[in-house]
Coordinates of C-alpha atoms in Angstrom, one line a residue:
Chain A
M1 CA -57.0 25.1 28.1
Q2 CA -60.3 25.4 26.5
A3 CA -59.6 29.0 25.6
T4 CA -57.1 28.0 23.0
F5 CA -59.9 26.3 21.0
T6 CA -61.9 29.5 20.6
V7 CA -58.7 31.3 19.5
N8 CA -58.2 28.5 16.9
K9 CA -61.4 29.3 15.4
S10 CA -61.1 33.0 14.8
D11 CA -57.3 33.2 13.8
N12 CA -57.3 30.3 11.5
D13 CA -57.7 32.3 8.0
A14 CA -56.4 29.5 5.9
A15 CA -59.1 27.1 7.1
P16 CA -61.5 25.3 4.5
P17 CA -64.5 27.6 3.7
I18 CA -66.8 25.1 5.4
R19 CA -66.0 24.2 9.0
P20 CA -67.8 21.6 10.5
Y21 CA -68.9 23.6 13.5
S22 CA -71.0 26.7 13.1
E23 CA -71.1 29.8 14.8
Q24 CA -74.1 28.8 16.8
E25 CA -72.0 26.0 18.3
Q26 CA -69.9 28.3 20.4
P27 CA -72.7 29.4 22.9
V28 CA -73.6 25.9 23.6
A29 CA -69.9 24.9 24.3
S30 CA -69.4 27.9 26.5
R31 CA -72.4 27.0 28.4
Y32 CA -71.0 23.7 29.1
R33 CA -67.8 25.5 30.2
D34 CA -69.8 27.5 32.6
D35 CA -71.4 24.4 34.1
G36 CA -67.9 23.4 35.2
H37 CA -68.7 19.7 35.2
L38 CA -69.0 19.1 31.6
P39 CA -65.7 19.4 29.9
D40 CA -66.7 19.3 26.3
N41 CA -63.9 17.1 24.8
E42 CA -65.7 17.1 21.4
L43 CA -63.9 20.2 20.7
F44 CA -60.6 18.2 20.3
I45 CA -62.4 16.0 17.9
R46 CA -63.8 18.9 15.9
R47 CA -60.2 20.1 15.4
T48 CA -59.1 16.7 14.3
F49 CA -61.9 16.3 11.8
D50 CA -60.7 19.6 10.2
E51 CA -57.5 18.1 9.5
N52 CA -58.2 14.5 9.1
P53 CA -61.7 13.1 9.2
Q54 CA -60.4 9.4 9.5
A55 CA -58.6 10.3 12.6
G56 CA -61.6 12.3 13.9
C57 CA -63.9 9.2 13.3
K58 CA -61.4 7.0 15.2
L59 CA -61.5 9.2 18.1
L60 CA -65.3 9.3 18.0
F61 CA -65.2 5.4 17.9
Q62 CA -62.9 5.2 20.9
L63 CA -64.9 7.7 22.9
Y64 CA -68.6 6.5 22.3
Y65 CA -68.4 2.9 20.8
K66 CA -68.7 1.3 24.4
P67 CA -71.3 3.5 25.9
M68 CA -73.3 3.2 22.5
C69 CA -73.1 -0.5 22.8
T70 CA -74.1 -0.7 26.5
H71 CA -77.0 1.8 25.6
A72 CA -78.1 0.0 22.5
V73 CA -78.2 -3.4 24.5
R74 CA -81.0 -2.0 26.8
F75 CA -83.1 -2.1 23.8
V76 CA -82.2 -5.2 21.8
Y77 CA -81.0 -7.4 25.0
S78 CA -78.3 -8.8 22.9
K79 CA -74.6 -7.9 23.0
E80 CA -74.1 -9.2 19.4
I81 CA -76.7 -7.3 17.9
A82 CA -76.1 -4.0 19.9
E83 CA -72.4 -4.1 18.8
D84 CA -73.5 -4.8 15.2
L85 CA -75.9 -1.8 15.4
V86 CA -73.2 0.6 16.8
S87 CA -70.6 -0.5 14.2
D88 CA -73.1 0.2 11.4
V89 CA -74.0 3.6 12.6
F90 CA -70.3 4.4 12.5
Y91 CA -70.0 2.8 9.1
T92 CA -72.9 5.0 7.9
F93 CA -71.3 8.0 9.5
W94 CA -68.2 7.5 7.6
N95 CA -69.7 6.5 4.4
T96 CA -72.2 9.5 4.1
Q97 CA -69.8 11.8 5.5
A98 CA -72.3 12.8 8.0
F99 CA -69.7 14.4 10.2
K100 CA -69.8 17.2 7.8
S101 CA -73.3 18.2 8.3
V102 CA -73.5 17.6 12.1
N103 CA -74.3 21.1 13.3
R104 CA -74.7 20.0 17.0
S105 CA -72.5 17.6 19.0
F106 CA -71.3 14.3 17.4
R107 CA -72.5 12.7 20.7
A108 CA -76.0 13.7 20.3
Y109 CA -76.0 12.7 16.7
L110 CA -74.5 9.4 17.3
F111 CA -76.7 8.4 20.3
R112 CA -79.7 9.5 18.4
S113 CA -78.8 7.4 15.3
V114 CA -78.0 4.3 17.5
R115 CA -81.4 4.7 19.3
N116 CA -83.2 5.0 16.2
S117 CA -81.4 1.8 14.8
A118 CA -82.2 -0.1 18.0
Y119 CA -85.8 1.1 17.6
N120 CA -86.0 0.0 14.2
Y121 CA -84.4 -3.1 14.8
L122 CA -87.0 -4.0 17.6
A123 CA -89.9 -2.8 15.5
N124 CA -88.7 -5.2 12.7
E125 CA -88.5 -8.0 15.0
F126 CA -91.3 -7.7 17.2
R127 CA -94.1 -5.9 15.2
K128 CA -96.0 -8.3 13.3
S129 CA -97.2 -6.1 10.5
A130 CA -94.6 -4.6 7.9
P131 CA -92.6 -1.7 9.3
L132 CA -93.4 1.8 8.3
D133 CA -91.5 3.3 5.6
S134 CA -89.0 4.7 7.8
A135 CA -88.0 1.2 9.4
G136 CA -86.6 -0.3 6.0
H137 CA -83.6 1.9 6.0
Q138 CA -81.7 3.5 8.9
V139 CA -83.4 6.9 9.8
V140 CA -81.0 9.4 11.3
A141 CA -83.0 12.0 12.7
Q142 CA -81.0 15.2 12.7
S143 CA -83.2 16.4 15.5
D144 CA -85.9 14.7 17.3
G145 CA -88.5 16.3 19.4
P146 CA -88.3 16.3 23.2
E147 CA -91.1 13.9 23.2
S148 CA -89.3 11.1 21.4
I149 CA -86.2 11.5 23.5
T150 CA -87.9 10.4 26.7
C151 CA -89.9 7.8 24.7
Y152 CA -86.9 5.9 24.2
N153 CA -86.2 5.6 27.8
E154 CA -89.8 4.4 28.3
L155 CA -89.2 1.9 25.6
Y156 CA -86.3 0.3 27.1
G157 CA -87.9 0.7 30.7
K158 CA -90.8 -1.3 29.2
I159 CA -88.6 -4.0 27.9
D160 CA -86.8 -4.4 31.2
E161 CA -90.2 -4.6 32.9
L162 CA -91.4 -7.3 30.6
V163 CA -88.2 -9.3 31.1
A164 CA -88.4 -8.8 34.8
S165 CA -92.1 -10.1 34.6
L166 CA -90.9 -13.4 33.3
P167 CA -90.7 -16.6 35.4
P168 CA -87.2 -16.9 36.9
Q169 CA -86.1 -19.8 34.9
C170 CA -87.8 -18.5 31.7
R171 CA -86.0 -15.1 32.3
N172 CA -82.6 -16.9 32.9
A173 CA -82.8 -18.7 29.8
F174 CA -83.9 -15.8 27.7
I175 CA -80.9 -13.7 29.0
L176 CA -78.4 -16.4 28.7
H177 CA -79.7 -17.1 25.1
R178 CA -80.2 -13.4 24.0
F179 CA -77.8 -11.3 25.9
E180 CA -75.0 -13.7 26.3
G181 CA -75.6 -15.2 22.9
K182 CA -75.5 -18.9 24.4
R183 CA -77.0 -21.8 22.4
A184 CA -79.9 -23.5 23.8
K185 CA -77.9 -26.7 24.2
E186 CA -75.3 -25.1 26.3
I187 CA -78.1 -23.4 28.5
A188 CA -79.8 -26.6 28.7
S189 CA -76.8 -28.6 30.2
Q190 CA -76.0 -25.5 32.4
M191 CA -79.3 -25.4 33.8
D192 CA -79.9 -29.2 33.7
V193 CA -83.0 -29.2 31.9
S194 CA -83.9 -30.5 28.3
V195 CA -83.2 -28.4 25.1
R196 CA -86.8 -28.6 24.4
T197 CA -87.6 -26.8 27.6
I198 CA -85.0 -24.0 26.9
E199 CA -86.5 -23.6 23.5
V200 CA -90.0 -23.2 25.0
H201 CA -88.7 -20.7 27.5
I202 CA -87.0 -18.6 24.9
A203 CA -90.2 -18.8 22.6
K204 CA -92.4 -17.6 25.6
A205 CA -90.1 -14.7 26.5
L206 CA -90.1 -13.6 22.8
A207 CA -93.9 -14.0 22.8
T208 CA -94.2 -11.9 26.1
L209 CA -92.1 -9.1 24.5
R210 CA -94.0 -9.1 21.2
D211 CA -97.3 -8.9 23.0
G212 CA -96.1 -6.3 25.7
L213 CA -94.5 -4.2 22.9
K214 CA -97.3 -4.2 20.5
N215 CA -98.6 -0.8 21.6
Q216 CA -95.3 0.8 21.5
W217 CA -94.7 1.0 17.8
L218 CA -97.0 3.8 17.1
I219 CA -95.6 6.3 19.4
V220 CA -91.9 6.8 18.2
P221 CA -92.2 6.2 14.5
L222 CA -95.1 8.7 14.1
T223 CA -93.2 11.6 15.7
L224 CA -90.0 10.4 13.6
W225 CA -92.2 10.2 10.5
L226 CA -93.7 13.5 11.0
Q227 CA -90.2 15.0 11.5
N228 CA -88.8 13.3 8.4
W229 CA -91.9 14.5 6.5
A230 CA -91.3 18.1 7.8
E231 CA -87.6 17.9 7.0
T232 CA -88.4 17.0 3.3
L233 CA -90.8 19.9 3.2
L234 CA -88.1 22.3 4.3
Chain B
M1 CA -83.1 23.5 40.1
T2 CA -79.4 23.4 39.9
P3 CA -77.5 21.7 37.2
A4 CA -76.7 19.1 39.6
D5 CA -80.2 18.4 40.6
H6 CA -81.1 18.1 36.9
K7 CA -78.2 15.7 36.4
A8 CA -79.5 13.6 39.4
L9 CA -83.0 13.6 38.0
L10 CA -81.8 12.6 34.5
F11 CA -79.8 9.8 36.0
A12 CA -82.8 8.5 37.8
H13 CA -84.7 9.0 34.3
F14 CA -82.1 6.9 32.6
A15 CA -82.5 4.0 35.2
N16 CA -86.2 4.4 34.6
K17 CA -86.8 5.6 38.2
T18 CA -88.9 8.6 37.4
T19 CA -92.5 9.2 37.9
P20 CA -94.7 10.4 35.1
L21 CA -94.8 13.7 36.4
Q22 CA -91.1 13.9 36.5
C23 CA -91.0 12.7 33.0
R24 CA -93.2 15.5 32.0
M25 CA -90.8 17.9 33.8
I26 CA -88.0 16.5 31.7
D27 CA -89.9 16.9 28.6
E28 CA -90.4 20.5 29.4
W29 CA -86.6 21.0 30.1
L30 CA -85.6 19.1 26.9
K31 CA -87.3 21.7 24.9
D32 CA -84.4 24.0 25.2
E33 CA -81.9 22.5 22.5
A34 CA -78.9 23.1 24.9
N35 CA -80.6 20.9 27.4
Q36 CA -80.8 18.3 24.8
E37 CA -77.0 18.4 24.4
R38 CA -76.7 18.2 28.2
Y39 CA -79.0 15.0 28.0
Y40 CA -76.9 13.1 25.7
A41 CA -73.7 14.2 27.6
W42 CA -75.1 12.9 30.8
L43 CA -76.4 9.7 29.1
V44 CA -72.8 9.0 28.0
E45 CA -71.5 9.7 31.4
W46 CA -74.3 7.5 32.9
E47 CA -73.5 4.6 30.4
N48 CA -69.8 4.9 31.2
Q49 CA -70.4 4.9 35.1
L50 CA -72.9 1.9 35.0
P51 CA -72.1 -0.2 31.9
I52 CA -74.3 -3.3 31.7
Y53 CA -71.3 -5.1 30.4
Q54 CA -67.8 -4.3 29.0
P55 CA -67.8 -4.3 25.2
E56 CA -64.5 -5.3 23.6
L57 CA -63.2 -2.3 21.7
E58 CA -60.1 -3.3 19.9
T59 CA -61.5 -5.7 17.2
P60 CA -64.5 -3.3 16.1
L61 CA -62.1 -0.4 16.2
A62 CA -59.6 -2.1 13.9
R63 CA -62.3 -3.2 11.7
F64 CA -63.8 0.5 11.4
E65 CA -60.4 1.8 10.7
N66 CA -60.0 -0.7 8.0
H67 CA -63.4 0.1 6.6
M68 CA -62.5 3.8 6.5
K69 CA -59.1 2.9 4.7
T70 CA -60.8 0.7 2.1
H71 CA -63.8 2.9 1.7
S72 CA -62.2 6.2 1.2
V73 CA -64.9 8.8 0.7
E74 CA -64.7 11.2 -2.3
G75 CA -64.1 14.9 -1.4
V76 CA -62.9 14.4 1.9
Q77 CA -60.5 17.3 2.4
E78 CA -57.1 16.4 3.7
P79 CA -54.9 19.5 3.7
A80 CA -51.7 17.8 5.1
A81 CA -49.5 16.5 2.2
E82 CA -48.7 13.3 4.1
V83 CA -52.4 12.7 4.7
T84 CA -53.1 13.2 0.9
E85 CA -50.6 10.7 0.1
I86 CA -52.1 8.1 2.4
S87 CA -55.5 8.8 0.7
I88 CA -54.2 8.1 -2.8
E89 CA -52.7 5.0 -1.6
T90 CA -56.1 3.9 0.0
A91 CA -58.0 5.0 -3.1
S92 CA -55.9 3.0 -5.4
R93 CA -56.1 0.0 -3.0
A94 CA -59.8 0.4 -2.9
N95 CA -59.9 0.4 -6.7
F96 CA -57.6 -2.6 -6.8
G97 CA -60.0 -4.4 -4.5
W98 CA -62.9 -3.8 -6.7
M99 CA -61.0 -4.7 -9.9
A100 CA -59.7 -8.0 -8.0
A101 CA -63.4 -8.7 -7.0
A102 CA -64.6 -8.0 -10.6
A103 CA -61.7 -10.2 -12.0
V104 CA -62.4 -13.0 -9.5
F105 CA -66.2 -12.7 -10.6
V106 CA -65.5 -12.8 -14.2
L107 CA -63.1 -15.8 -13.8
L108 CA -65.6 -17.6 -11.6
A109 CA -68.2 -17.0 -14.3
L110 CA -66.1 -18.2 -17.0
G111 CA -64.8 -21.2 -15.1
G112 CA -68.6 -22.0 -14.3
W113 CA -69.4 -21.8 -18.0
L114 CA -66.4 -23.8 -19.2
N115 CA -67.1 -26.4 -16.5
R116 CA -70.8 -26.3 -16.9
S117 CA -70.5 -29.9 -18.0
R118 CA -68.7 -30.8 -14.6
L119 CA -71.4 -28.5 -12.8
F120 CA -74.4 -30.2 -14.3
Y121 CA -73.3 -33.7 -14.9
Q122 CA -71.6 -36.5 -13.0
T123 CA -69.1 -38.2 -15.5
Y124 CA -68.0 -41.8 -14.8
Q125 CA -64.8 -43.0 -16.7
T126 CA -62.8 -46.1 -16.9
A127 CA -59.3 -46.4 -17.8
Y128 CA -57.8 -48.7 -20.4
G129 CA -58.2 -52.3 -19.0
E130 CA -60.6 -51.1 -16.3
T131 CA -64.2 -52.1 -15.9
R132 CA -66.6 -50.5 -13.3
T133 CA -70.1 -51.0 -12.3
I134 CA -72.0 -47.8 -11.3
R135 CA -75.3 -47.7 -9.6
L136 CA -77.4 -44.8 -10.5
T137 CA -79.8 -43.0 -8.3
D138 CA -82.9 -44.7 -9.8
G139 CA -81.6 -48.0 -8.9
S140 CA -80.3 -49.0 -12.5
T141 CA -76.9 -50.5 -12.7
V142 CA -74.4 -49.7 -15.5
T143 CA -71.3 -51.7 -16.0
L144 CA -68.8 -49.6 -17.9
N145 CA -66.2 -51.4 -20.2
A146 CA -62.5 -50.2 -20.5
H147 CA -62.0 -46.7 -21.8
S148 CA -65.5 -45.8 -21.6
S149 CA -67.4 -42.7 -20.0
L150 CA -70.8 -42.2 -18.9
R151 CA -72.2 -38.7 -18.3
V152 CA -75.4 -38.8 -15.9
P153 CA -77.2 -35.4 -15.1
R154 CA -76.6 -34.4 -11.5
F155 CA -80.0 -32.6 -11.2
G156 CA -83.3 -34.0 -12.1
F157 CA -82.3 -37.4 -13.1
G158 CA -85.3 -39.9 -12.7
I159 CA -87.5 -36.9 -12.1
R160 CA -88.7 -35.9 -15.4
S161 CA -86.4 -38.1 -17.5
R162 CA -83.5 -40.5 -17.4
E163 CA -81.1 -39.4 -20.1
V164 CA -77.4 -40.5 -19.9
D165 CA -74.6 -40.0 -22.5
L166 CA -72.3 -42.9 -23.3
S167 CA -69.1 -43.1 -25.2
G168 CA -67.5 -46.6 -25.2
E169 CA -69.3 -49.6 -24.2
A170 CA -71.6 -50.4 -21.3
F171 CA -74.1 -53.0 -20.1
F172 CA -77.2 -51.6 -18.8
A173 CA -79.5 -53.2 -16.4
M174 CA -82.4 -50.8 -16.1
Q175 CA -84.7 -50.4 -13.2
H176 CA -88.2 -50.6 -14.7
R177 CA -90.4 -47.7 -13.4
A178 CA -94.0 -47.9 -12.6
D179 CA -94.7 -44.9 -14.7
D180 CA -92.9 -46.4 -17.6
Q181 CA -90.5 -43.4 -17.6
K182 CA -88.0 -43.9 -20.4
F183 CA -84.4 -44.4 -20.0
I184 CA -82.5 -42.8 -22.9
V185 CA -78.8 -43.8 -23.7
Q186 CA -77.3 -41.1 -26.0
T187 CA -74.1 -42.0 -28.1
P188 CA -71.9 -39.9 -30.2
N189 CA -72.3 -42.4 -33.1
G190 CA -75.5 -40.8 -34.1
F191 CA -77.9 -43.3 -32.5
N192 CA -79.9 -43.2 -29.3
V193 CA -81.2 -46.2 -27.3
I194 CA -84.6 -45.7 -25.7
V195 CA -85.3 -48.2 -23.1
H196 CA -88.4 -49.6 -21.5
G197 CA -87.1 -51.7 -18.5
T198 CA -84.6 -54.2 -19.7
E199 CA -80.9 -55.3 -19.8
F200 CA -78.7 -54.5 -22.8
N201 CA -75.3 -53.8 -24.1
V202 CA -74.4 -50.5 -25.9
S203 CA -71.0 -50.3 -27.7
A204 CA -70.2 -46.9 -29.2
R205 CA -66.8 -47.1 -29.9
T206 CA -65.3 -45.1 -32.7
H207 CA -65.0 -48.1 -35.2
R208 CA -67.7 -50.3 -33.6
A209 CA -71.1 -49.4 -32.6
N210 CA -73.7 -52.1 -31.8
V211 CA -76.5 -52.7 -29.5
M212 CA -77.3 -56.2 -28.0
L213 CA -80.7 -56.5 -26.3
H214 CA -80.4 -59.2 -23.5
K215 CA -83.9 -58.8 -21.8
G216 CA -86.9 -56.7 -22.1
S217 CA -87.4 -54.1 -25.0
I218 CA -85.6 -51.2 -26.5
Q219 CA -86.1 -48.8 -29.1
M220 CA -83.2 -47.5 -31.2
D221 CA -83.5 -44.0 -32.6
Y222 CA -80.9 -43.3 -35.4
A223 CA -80.2 -40.9 -38.3
L224 CA -80.7 -41.9 -41.7
G225 CA -79.9 -39.1 -44.0
N226 CA -81.8 -36.3 -42.5
T227 CA -84.6 -38.2 -41.0
R228 CA -84.7 -40.1 -37.7
Q229 CA -85.6 -43.8 -37.8
Q230 CA -86.9 -46.0 -35.2
L231 CA -86.1 -49.5 -34.6
M232 CA -87.7 -51.9 -32.0
L233 CA -85.4 -54.6 -30.6
K234 CA -86.4 -58.0 -29.3
P235 CA -84.3 -60.1 -26.9
G236 CA -81.4 -61.7 -28.6
D237 CA -81.4 -58.9 -31.3
V238 CA -78.1 -57.2 -32.2
V239 CA -77.9 -54.0 -34.2
T240 CA -74.8 -53.2 -35.6
M241 CA -74.3 -49.5 -36.8
N242 CA -71.9 -48.6 -39.5
R243 CA -70.9 -45.0 -40.2
H244 CA -72.4 -44.7 -43.6
S245 CA -74.6 -47.6 -44.0
H246 CA -78.1 -48.9 -42.7
P247 CA -77.8 -50.5 -39.3
Q248 CA -77.7 -54.2 -39.6
L249 CA -80.3 -56.1 -37.4
R250 CA -79.6 -59.7 -36.7
H251 CA -82.0 -61.8 -34.7
H252 CA -81.3 -64.7 -32.2
V253 CA -77.8 -63.7 -31.8
W254 CA -75.8 -65.7 -29.3
T255 CA -75.6 -62.9 -26.8
Q256 CA -72.7 -64.0 -24.6
P257 CA -69.8 -62.5 -26.7
Y258 CA -71.4 -59.3 -26.2
L259 CA -71.6 -59.5 -22.4
A260 CA -68.4 -61.5 -21.7
W261 CA -66.3 -58.4 -21.0
K262 CA -68.2 -57.8 -17.8
D263 CA -66.3 -60.9 -16.4
H264 CA -63.1 -60.2 -18.1
R265 CA -63.9 -62.7 -20.5
F266 CA -63.5 -62.7 -24.2
I267 CA -65.6 -64.7 -26.6
F268 CA -64.6 -64.9 -30.0
D269 CA -67.3 -66.1 -32.5
H270 CA -65.2 -65.9 -35.8
M271 CA -63.7 -62.5 -35.0
T272 CA -61.2 -61.5 -37.5
L273 CA -57.8 -60.6 -36.2
T274 CA -58.3 -57.0 -37.5
D275 CA -61.4 -56.8 -35.3
F276 CA -59.4 -58.4 -32.5
G277 CA -56.8 -55.6 -33.0
Q278 CA -59.6 -53.1 -32.7
L279 CA -60.9 -54.5 -29.6
V280 CA -57.4 -54.4 -27.9
T281 CA -57.3 -50.9 -29.0
D282 CA -60.7 -50.0 -27.6
T283 CA -60.1 -51.8 -24.4
Y284 CA -56.4 -51.2 -23.6
G285 CA -55.5 -48.2 -25.6
L286 CA -52.8 -50.1 -27.7
R287 CA -52.4 -49.5 -31.3
V288 CA -52.3 -52.9 -32.9
E289 CA -50.4 -53.5 -36.2
I290 CA -50.9 -56.8 -38.0
A291 CA -48.1 -57.6 -40.2
S292 CA -49.9 -59.1 -43.1
P293 CA -53.3 -59.0 -44.8
T294 CA -53.4 -62.7 -44.8
L295 CA -52.9 -62.9 -41.1
A296 CA -55.4 -60.1 -40.6
R297 CA -58.2 -62.2 -42.3
R298 CA -57.8 -65.0 -40.0
T299 CA -60.6 -65.6 -37.5
L300 CA -60.7 -66.4 -33.7
V301 CA -63.1 -68.9 -32.3
G302 CA -63.4 -69.7 -28.6
S303 CA -63.3 -68.1 -25.3
L304 CA -60.7 -67.0 -22.9
Q305 CA -60.5 -65.1 -19.6
A306 CA -57.9 -62.4 -19.2
T307 CA -57.4 -59.7 -16.7
S308 CA -54.8 -57.9 -18.4
V309 CA -53.7 -57.0 -21.9
D310 CA -50.6 -59.0 -21.6
E311 CA -52.5 -62.1 -20.5
L312 CA -54.9 -61.7 -23.5
L313 CA -52.1 -61.0 -26.1
Q314 CA -50.3 -64.2 -24.7
T315 CA -53.1 -66.5 -25.0
V316 CA -54.1 -65.2 -28.5
S317 CA -50.4 -65.4 -29.7
E318 CA -50.2 -69.0 -28.5
L319 CA -53.4 -69.8 -30.1
F320 CA -52.4 -68.5 -33.5
D321 CA -48.6 -69.2 -33.1
L322 CA -47.8 -65.6 -33.5
S323 CA -45.0 -63.6 -32.3
V324 CA -46.0 -60.4 -30.2
V325 CA -43.7 -57.4 -30.3
R326 CA -44.7 -55.1 -27.6
Q327 CA -43.7 -51.4 -27.6
A328 CA -44.8 -48.6 -25.4
N329 CA -48.1 -47.9 -26.9
S330 CA -48.2 -50.4 -29.8
V331 CA -48.3 -54.1 -30.5
I332 CA -47.1 -55.8 -33.7
L333 CA -48.5 -59.2 -34.3
K334 CA -46.8 -61.3 -36.8
E335 CA -46.4 -64.8 -37.9
K336 CA -43.6 -66.6 -36.3
E337 CA -40.8 -67.1 -38.7

């Protein structure tokens, strides 16, 4: 079945001169095929993009929206914020026609983008000083170094750790408020305490996060900044 | 390590269950770009296997599709004819959307400009025959006589100044301010009344304009030729403004006739029937015709209470032994035959 896609590439003479996927893409895809356990369904999507970018974007959205949301929520700890960030990534993807210049997988591109957005969101929320130049707008790193890939895992690991370290009632209130998006009033009646107590819990949790994450903001942006800087030079 | 081992390691890493040494190993492994692709593919697989929650897909997808439709991007190549047609349609729809938005904006701006008087001023109006008492935010009260309007600024009234616009007739009972802030009544008849904490009546009708000071002190500011003139009033003073002549100031006037309207009373102190006709016109919006000049010169003395124009006309006609011919918007007063 997958063989048909490689055929499709070579025999299509009438294809537009710029095809979204390049020659280098093939070996990667073939390596996945060799692994046997990673069917690269993005090839379907690439074909769709050739014919109708809108349909291609729709397929990507259907395929990756959910995992992107559940991933982003590990950083921002809020369903609502996570979903907004993911939607924004897709809107930007469409508006800037980024799909034309993606030379690796869409999946990698989209996940890098959403991690970046989540990072910037957190940095804006929890960093006391003004964000670095990169935080103001969405930085979509085309390729980020191996260092920063694992840094993102460490970042949400750190956040989990900090939330886990909160006293049970405080943690509970924070999760209900932030993750579930419930109002302090609702939580107060659910937990049978005063609204003021809930507000104190939430404030305490946020302060713990701010304090616990204060050393995080240098690691990732510096590497990103260096990459952006390097890209502008190239 | 087999790919399966790497996958297991990565899954542990996603769950933050790797040791620093294992992380270092992953970092090394990620230096191969192909492995980065693998990393993201496994990340998706992991997220799909163990989602923290189930995001709802349909609504955001519909919104995204709608966004793509309305934000059709220039230069998107769409070889299929059918698709091209759709893109033209969406493009024109997008343009229409912008045009509509621009049109709405222009209309709003124009509406705001035309309605700026409504935006910035609160206007109190009374119909013919109606009187109404208004309490202003500074504590002053204004009683509007029939067919009158008072315009009060919505913003900043009583903060820097107190200025109102009056047409028609009103009785003002001002709240005096500790800082002696002025209260200014502007009229379309070319005079303003500057108030220093007081009670007074301003009449700014088309044919009759006067100011009667009941209590306190007021200052009148009026145009004489090209200059502005000031006049200080003492209680009991009445200034009558005529369009082309000097204002006439009379002292120690019997003030009740000027205030009686507040209680639906009419006090006539040698008022000619012509003036009475004008009063009826100002108060009830009826055009009054007086049949003969002799009749027009007759004067009224006395007071009466009337809550409607019919009541008023009936009483006056009985007094003068007149016949009243009432039509839709006009009244003819003539001597009985």
